C-alpha positions as protocol buffer text, in pm:
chain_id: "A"
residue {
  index: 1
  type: UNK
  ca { x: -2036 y: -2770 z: -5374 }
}
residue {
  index: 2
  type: UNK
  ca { x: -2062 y: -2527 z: -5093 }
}
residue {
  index: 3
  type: UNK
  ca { x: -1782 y: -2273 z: -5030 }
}
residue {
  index: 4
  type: UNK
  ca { x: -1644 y: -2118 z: -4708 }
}
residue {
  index: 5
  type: UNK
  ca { x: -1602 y: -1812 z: -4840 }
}
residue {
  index: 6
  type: UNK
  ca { x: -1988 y: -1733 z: -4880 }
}
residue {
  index: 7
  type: UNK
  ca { x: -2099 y: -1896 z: -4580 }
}
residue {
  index: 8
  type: UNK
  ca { x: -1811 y: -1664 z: -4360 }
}
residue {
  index: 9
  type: UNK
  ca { x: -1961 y: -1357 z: -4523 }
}
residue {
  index: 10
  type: UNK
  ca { x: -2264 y: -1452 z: -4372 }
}
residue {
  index: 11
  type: UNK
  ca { x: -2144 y: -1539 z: -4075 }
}
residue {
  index: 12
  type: UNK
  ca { x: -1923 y: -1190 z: -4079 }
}
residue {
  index: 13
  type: UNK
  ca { x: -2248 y: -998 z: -4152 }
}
residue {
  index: 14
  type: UNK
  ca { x: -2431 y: -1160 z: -3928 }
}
residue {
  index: 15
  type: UNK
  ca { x: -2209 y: -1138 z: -3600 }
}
residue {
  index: 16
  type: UNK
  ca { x: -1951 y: -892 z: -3686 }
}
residue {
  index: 17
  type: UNK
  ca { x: -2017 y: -642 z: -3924 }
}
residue {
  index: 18
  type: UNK
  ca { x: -1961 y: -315 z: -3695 }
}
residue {
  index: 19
  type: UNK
  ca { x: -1636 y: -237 z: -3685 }
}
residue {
  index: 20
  type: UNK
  ca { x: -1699 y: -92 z: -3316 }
}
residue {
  index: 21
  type: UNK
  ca { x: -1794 y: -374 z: -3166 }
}
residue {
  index: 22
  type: UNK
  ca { x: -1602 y: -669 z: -3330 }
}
residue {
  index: 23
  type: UNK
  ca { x: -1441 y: -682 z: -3010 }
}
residue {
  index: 24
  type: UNK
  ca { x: -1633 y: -649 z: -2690 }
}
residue {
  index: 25
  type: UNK
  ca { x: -1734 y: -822 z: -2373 }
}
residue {
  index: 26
  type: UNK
  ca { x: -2094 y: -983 z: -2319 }
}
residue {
  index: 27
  type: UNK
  ca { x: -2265 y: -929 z: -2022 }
}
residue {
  index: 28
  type: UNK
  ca { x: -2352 y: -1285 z: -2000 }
}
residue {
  index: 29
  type: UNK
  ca { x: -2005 y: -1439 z: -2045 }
}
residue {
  index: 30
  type: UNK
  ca { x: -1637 y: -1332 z: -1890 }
}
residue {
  index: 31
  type: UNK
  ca { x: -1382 y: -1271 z: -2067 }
}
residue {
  index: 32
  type: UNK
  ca { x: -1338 y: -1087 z: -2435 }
}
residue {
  index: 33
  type: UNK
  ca { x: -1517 y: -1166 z: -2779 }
}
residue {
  index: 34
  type: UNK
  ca { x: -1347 y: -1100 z: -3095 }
}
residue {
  index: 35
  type: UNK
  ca { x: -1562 y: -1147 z: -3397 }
}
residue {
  index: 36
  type: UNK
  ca { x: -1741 y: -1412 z: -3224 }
}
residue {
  index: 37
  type: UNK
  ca { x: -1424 y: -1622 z: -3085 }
}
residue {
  index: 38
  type: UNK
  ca { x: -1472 y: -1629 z: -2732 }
}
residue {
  index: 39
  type: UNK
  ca { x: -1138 y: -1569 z: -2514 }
}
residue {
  index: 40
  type: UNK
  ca { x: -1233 y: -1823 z: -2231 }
}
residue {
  index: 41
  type: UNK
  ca { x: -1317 y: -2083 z: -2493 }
}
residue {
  index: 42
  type: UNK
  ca { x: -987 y: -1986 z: -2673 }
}
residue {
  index: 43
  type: UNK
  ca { x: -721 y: -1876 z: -2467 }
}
residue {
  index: 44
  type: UNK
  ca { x: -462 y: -1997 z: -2706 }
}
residue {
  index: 45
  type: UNK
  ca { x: -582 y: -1896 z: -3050 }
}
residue {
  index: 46
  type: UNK
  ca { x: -324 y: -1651 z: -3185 }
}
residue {
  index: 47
  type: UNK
  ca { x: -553 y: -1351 z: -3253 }
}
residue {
  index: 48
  type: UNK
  ca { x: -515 y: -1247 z: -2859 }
}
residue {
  index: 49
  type: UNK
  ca { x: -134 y: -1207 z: -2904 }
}
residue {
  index: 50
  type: UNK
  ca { x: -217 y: -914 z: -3096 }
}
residue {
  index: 51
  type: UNK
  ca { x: -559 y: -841 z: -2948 }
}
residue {
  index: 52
  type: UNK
  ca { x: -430 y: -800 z: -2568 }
}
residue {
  index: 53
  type: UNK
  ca { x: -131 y: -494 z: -2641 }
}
residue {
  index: 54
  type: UNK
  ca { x: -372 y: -351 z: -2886 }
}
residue {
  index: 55
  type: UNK
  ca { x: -628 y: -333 z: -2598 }
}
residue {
  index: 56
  type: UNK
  ca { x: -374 y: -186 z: -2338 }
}
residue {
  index: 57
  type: UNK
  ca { x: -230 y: 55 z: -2566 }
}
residue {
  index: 58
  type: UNK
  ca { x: -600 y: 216 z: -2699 }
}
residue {
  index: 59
  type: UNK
  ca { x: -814 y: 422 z: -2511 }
}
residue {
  index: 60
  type: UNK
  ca { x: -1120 y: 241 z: -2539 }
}
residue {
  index: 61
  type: UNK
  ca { x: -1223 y: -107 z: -2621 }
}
residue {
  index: 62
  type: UNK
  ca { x: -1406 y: 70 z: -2908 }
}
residue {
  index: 63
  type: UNK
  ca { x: -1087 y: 254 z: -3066 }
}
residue {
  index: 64
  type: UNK
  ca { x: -918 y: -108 z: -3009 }
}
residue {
  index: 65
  type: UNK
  ca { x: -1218 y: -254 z: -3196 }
}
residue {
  index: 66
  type: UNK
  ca { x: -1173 y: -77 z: -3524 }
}
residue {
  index: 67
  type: UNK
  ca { x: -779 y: -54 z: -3534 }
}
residue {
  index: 68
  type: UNK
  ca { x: -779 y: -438 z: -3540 }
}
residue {
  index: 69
  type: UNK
  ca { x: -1111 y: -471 z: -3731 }
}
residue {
  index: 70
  type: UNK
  ca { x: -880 y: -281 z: -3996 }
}
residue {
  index: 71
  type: UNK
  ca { x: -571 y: -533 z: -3957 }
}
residue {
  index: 72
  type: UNK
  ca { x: -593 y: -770 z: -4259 }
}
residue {
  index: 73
  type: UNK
  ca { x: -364 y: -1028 z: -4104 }
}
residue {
  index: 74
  type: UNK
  ca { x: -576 y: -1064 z: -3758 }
}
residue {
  index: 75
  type: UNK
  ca { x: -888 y: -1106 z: -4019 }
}
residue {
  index: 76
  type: UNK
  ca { x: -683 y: -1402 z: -4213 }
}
residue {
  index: 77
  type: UNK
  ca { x: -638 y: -1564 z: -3876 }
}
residue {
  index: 78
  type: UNK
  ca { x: -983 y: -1531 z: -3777 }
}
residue {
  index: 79
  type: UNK
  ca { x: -1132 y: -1644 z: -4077 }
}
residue {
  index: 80
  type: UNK
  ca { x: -906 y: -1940 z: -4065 }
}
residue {
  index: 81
  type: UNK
  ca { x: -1026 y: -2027 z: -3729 }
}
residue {
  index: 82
  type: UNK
  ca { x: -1378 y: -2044 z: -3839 }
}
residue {
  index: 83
  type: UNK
  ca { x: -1242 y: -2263 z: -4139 }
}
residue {
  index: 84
  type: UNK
  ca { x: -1074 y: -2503 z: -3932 }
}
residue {
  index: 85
  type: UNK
  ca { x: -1265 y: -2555 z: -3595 }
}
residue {
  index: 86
  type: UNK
  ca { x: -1594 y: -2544 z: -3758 }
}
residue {
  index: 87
  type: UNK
  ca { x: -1651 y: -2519 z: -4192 }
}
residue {
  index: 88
  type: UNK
  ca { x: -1414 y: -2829 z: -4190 }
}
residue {
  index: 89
  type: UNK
  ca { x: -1579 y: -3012 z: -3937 }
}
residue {
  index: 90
  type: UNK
  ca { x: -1922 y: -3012 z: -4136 }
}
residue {
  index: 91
  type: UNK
  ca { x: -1676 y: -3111 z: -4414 }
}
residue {
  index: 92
  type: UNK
  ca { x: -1867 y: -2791 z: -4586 }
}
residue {
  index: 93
  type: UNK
  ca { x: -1681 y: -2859 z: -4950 }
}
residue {
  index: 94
  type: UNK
  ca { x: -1869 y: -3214 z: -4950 }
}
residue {
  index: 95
  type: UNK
  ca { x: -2252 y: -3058 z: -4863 }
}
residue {
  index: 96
  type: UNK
  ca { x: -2337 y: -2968 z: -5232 }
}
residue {
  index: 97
  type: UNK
  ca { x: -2588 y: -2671 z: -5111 }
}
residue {
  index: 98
  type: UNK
  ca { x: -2494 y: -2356 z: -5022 }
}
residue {
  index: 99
  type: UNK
  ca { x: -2752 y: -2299 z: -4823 }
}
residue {
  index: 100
  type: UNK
  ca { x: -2771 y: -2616 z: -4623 }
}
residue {
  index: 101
  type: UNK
  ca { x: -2390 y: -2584 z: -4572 }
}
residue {
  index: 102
  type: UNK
  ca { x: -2441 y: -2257 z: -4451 }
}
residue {
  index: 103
  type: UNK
  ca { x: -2703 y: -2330 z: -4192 }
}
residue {
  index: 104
  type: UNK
  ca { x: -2471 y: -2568 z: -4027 }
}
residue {
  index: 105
  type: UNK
  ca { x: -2217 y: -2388 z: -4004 }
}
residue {
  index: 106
  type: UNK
  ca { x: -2345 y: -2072 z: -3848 }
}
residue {
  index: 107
  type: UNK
  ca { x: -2563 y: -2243 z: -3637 }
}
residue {
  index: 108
  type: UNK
  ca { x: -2223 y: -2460 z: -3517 }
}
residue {
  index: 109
  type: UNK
  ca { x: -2036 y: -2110 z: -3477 }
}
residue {
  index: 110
  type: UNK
  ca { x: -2329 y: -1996 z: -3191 }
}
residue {
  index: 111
  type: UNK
  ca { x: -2473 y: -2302 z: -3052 }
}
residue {
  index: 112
  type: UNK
  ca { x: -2189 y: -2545 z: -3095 }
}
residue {
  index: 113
  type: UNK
  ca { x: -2053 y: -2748 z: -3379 }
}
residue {
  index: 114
  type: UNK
  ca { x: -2196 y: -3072 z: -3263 }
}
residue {
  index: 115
  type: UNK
  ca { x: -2529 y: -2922 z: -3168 }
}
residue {
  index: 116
  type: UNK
  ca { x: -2480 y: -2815 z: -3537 }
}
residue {
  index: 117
  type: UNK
  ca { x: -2444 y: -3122 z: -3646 }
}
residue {
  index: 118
  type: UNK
  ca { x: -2702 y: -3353 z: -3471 }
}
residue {
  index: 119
  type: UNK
  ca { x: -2974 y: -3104 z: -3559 }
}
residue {
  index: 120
  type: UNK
  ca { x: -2905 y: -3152 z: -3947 }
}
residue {
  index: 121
  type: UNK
  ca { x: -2857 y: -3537 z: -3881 }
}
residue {
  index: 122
  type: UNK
  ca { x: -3184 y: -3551 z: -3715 }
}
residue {
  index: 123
  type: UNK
  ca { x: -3366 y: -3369 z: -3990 }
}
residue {
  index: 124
  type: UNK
  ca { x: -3236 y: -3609 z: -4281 }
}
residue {
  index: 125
  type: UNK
  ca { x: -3288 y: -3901 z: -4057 }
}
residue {
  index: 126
  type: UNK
  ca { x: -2906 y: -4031 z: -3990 }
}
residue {
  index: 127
  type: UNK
  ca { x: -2793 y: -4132 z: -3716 }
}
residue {
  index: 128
  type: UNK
  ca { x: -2711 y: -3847 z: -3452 }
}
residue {
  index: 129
  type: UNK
  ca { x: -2392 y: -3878 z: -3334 }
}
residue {
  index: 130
  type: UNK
  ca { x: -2209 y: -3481 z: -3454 }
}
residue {
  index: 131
  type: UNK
  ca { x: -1987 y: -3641 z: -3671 }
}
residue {
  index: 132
  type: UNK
  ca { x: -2019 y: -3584 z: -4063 }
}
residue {
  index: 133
  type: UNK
  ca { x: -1960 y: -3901 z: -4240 }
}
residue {
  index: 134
  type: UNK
  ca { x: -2063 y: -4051 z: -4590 }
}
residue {
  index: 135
  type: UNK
  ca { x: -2421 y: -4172 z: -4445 }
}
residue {
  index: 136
  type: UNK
  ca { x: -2477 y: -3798 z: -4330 }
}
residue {
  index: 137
  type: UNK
  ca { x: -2294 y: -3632 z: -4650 }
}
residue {
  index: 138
  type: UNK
  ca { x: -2539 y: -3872 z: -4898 }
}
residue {
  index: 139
  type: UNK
  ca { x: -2887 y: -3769 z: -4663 }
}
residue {
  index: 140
  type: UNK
  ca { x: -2763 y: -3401 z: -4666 }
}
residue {
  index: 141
  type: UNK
  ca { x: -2684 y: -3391 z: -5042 }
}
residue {
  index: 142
  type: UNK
  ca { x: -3004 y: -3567 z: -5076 }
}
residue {
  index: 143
  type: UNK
  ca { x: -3253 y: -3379 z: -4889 }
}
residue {
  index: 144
  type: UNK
  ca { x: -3456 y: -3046 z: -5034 }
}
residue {
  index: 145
  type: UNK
  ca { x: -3293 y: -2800 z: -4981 }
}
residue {
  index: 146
  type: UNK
  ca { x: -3585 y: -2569 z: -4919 }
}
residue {
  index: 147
  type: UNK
  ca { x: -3803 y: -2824 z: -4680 }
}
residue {
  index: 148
  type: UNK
  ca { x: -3416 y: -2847 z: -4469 }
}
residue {
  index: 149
  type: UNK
  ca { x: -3404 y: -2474 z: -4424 }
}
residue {
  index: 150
  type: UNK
  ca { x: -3754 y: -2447 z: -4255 }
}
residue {
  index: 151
  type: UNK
  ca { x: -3669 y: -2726 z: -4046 }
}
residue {
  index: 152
  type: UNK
  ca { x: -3314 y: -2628 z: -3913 }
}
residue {
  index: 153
  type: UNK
  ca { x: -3447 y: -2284 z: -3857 }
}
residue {
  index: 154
  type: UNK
  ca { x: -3734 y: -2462 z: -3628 }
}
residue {
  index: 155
  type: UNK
  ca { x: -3441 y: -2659 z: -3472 }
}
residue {
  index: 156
  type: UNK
  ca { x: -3229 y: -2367 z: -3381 }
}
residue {
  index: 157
  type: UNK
  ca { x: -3538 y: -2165 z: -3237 }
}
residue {
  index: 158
  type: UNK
  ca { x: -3638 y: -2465 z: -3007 }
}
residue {
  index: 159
  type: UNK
  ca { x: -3284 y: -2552 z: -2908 }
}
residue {
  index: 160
  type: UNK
  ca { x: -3207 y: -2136 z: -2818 }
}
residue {
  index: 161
  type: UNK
  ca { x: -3554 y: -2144 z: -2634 }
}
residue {
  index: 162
  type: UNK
  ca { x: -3429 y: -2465 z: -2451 }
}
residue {
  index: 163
  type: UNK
  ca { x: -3127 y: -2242 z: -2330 }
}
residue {
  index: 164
  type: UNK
  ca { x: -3358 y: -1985 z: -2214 }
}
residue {
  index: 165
  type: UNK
  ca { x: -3548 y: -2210 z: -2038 }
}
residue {
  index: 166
  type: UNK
  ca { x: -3253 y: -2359 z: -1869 }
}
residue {
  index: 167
  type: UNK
  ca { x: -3072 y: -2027 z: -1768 }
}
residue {
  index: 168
  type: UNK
  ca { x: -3372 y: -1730 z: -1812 }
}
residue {
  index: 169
  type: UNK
  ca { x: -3087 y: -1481 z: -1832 }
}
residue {
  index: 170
  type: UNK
  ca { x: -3020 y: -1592 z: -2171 }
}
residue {
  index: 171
  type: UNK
  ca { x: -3346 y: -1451 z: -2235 }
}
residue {
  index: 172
  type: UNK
  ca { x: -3155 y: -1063 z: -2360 }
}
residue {
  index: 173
  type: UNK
  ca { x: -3056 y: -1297 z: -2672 }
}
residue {
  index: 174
  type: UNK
  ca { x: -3379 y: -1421 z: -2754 }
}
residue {
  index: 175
  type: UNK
  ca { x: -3421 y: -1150 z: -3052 }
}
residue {
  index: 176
  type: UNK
  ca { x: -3092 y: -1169 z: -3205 }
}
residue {
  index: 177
  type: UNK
  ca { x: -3060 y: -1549 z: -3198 }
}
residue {
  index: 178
  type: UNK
  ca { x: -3454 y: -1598 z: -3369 }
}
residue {
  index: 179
  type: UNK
  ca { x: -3310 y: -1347 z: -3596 }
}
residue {
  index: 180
  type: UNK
  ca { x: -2981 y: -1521 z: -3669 }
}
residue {
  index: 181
  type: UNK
  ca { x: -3169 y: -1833 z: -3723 }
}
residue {
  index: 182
  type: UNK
  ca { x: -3419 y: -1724 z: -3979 }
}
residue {
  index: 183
  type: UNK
  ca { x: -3149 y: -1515 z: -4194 }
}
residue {
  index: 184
  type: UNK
  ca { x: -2965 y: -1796 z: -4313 }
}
């Protein structure tokens, strides 16, 4: 069975790896990002009680970055946010591949967890309705695992060129997202 633990460190090394910039602030969006949590998606997650006087008492939002990038309790918390608003969702301990499990979830983390979802429903032929039930657990333990991964990659390219098309300023991500989507 699939394990959290792996797919985070993916996830970690794929959006948060540089100490420097683990927190920062997009151009594109307003408000802070810490390790990929989004402040104006999250205003209530705990991390920001610590994040905010960190930020205030620093002289940079650099220096901030890597004194909490060091804190191991801020690093629990965000790791269990990731475990409960997203790994649990795809009920990752039930998908018996790694790598299928995996894709999911760190597409989920980016695009949205029920975008996540839908895309792997509608590649092992389930019903699409973002929820992970037996049916979709039984096609996704089913399905190869290698003919999956080419297909969810495909997925995640046309649904980040759909954003693009939608909203052209998107377009600065363009790079980084193919990238994300083929590393899984």
């Amino acid at each position: 069975m699939a394990n959290f633990k792996e797919a985070y460190e993916i996830l970690k090394r794929l959006e948060f790896s540089n100490p420097s910039n683990a927190l920062h602030k997009n151009k594109t969006e307003k408000g802070l990002t810490w390790m990929g949590i989004y402040e104006k998606e999250n205003p209530g997650w705990i991390g920001w009680e610590k994040i905010r006087p960190t930020l205030r008492a620093a002289g940079s939002m650099e220096e901030a970055s890597v004194v909490l990038y060091k804190d191991i309790v801020l690093q629990a918390d965000t790791a269990d946010f990731y475990k409960f608003k997203y790994w649990n969702k795809i009920k990752g301990e039930d998908i018996k591949s790694q790598r299928v499990a995996s894709e999911i979830f760190i597409f989920g983390v980016n695009a949205g967890i029920g975008v996540a979802i839908k895309a792997a429903q509608k590649i092992v032929g389930v019903t699409a309705d973002a929820v992970v039930g037996e049916e979709t657990l039984k096609a996704l333990n089913s399905y190869d695992e290698e003919r999956f991964d080419k297909e969810f990659d495909r997925a995640e390219i046309e649904h980040y060129k759909a954003l693009i098309e939608g909203n052209p300023k998107l377009k600065i991500n363009a790079n980084g997202w193919r990238n994300r989507a083929e590393a899984v």
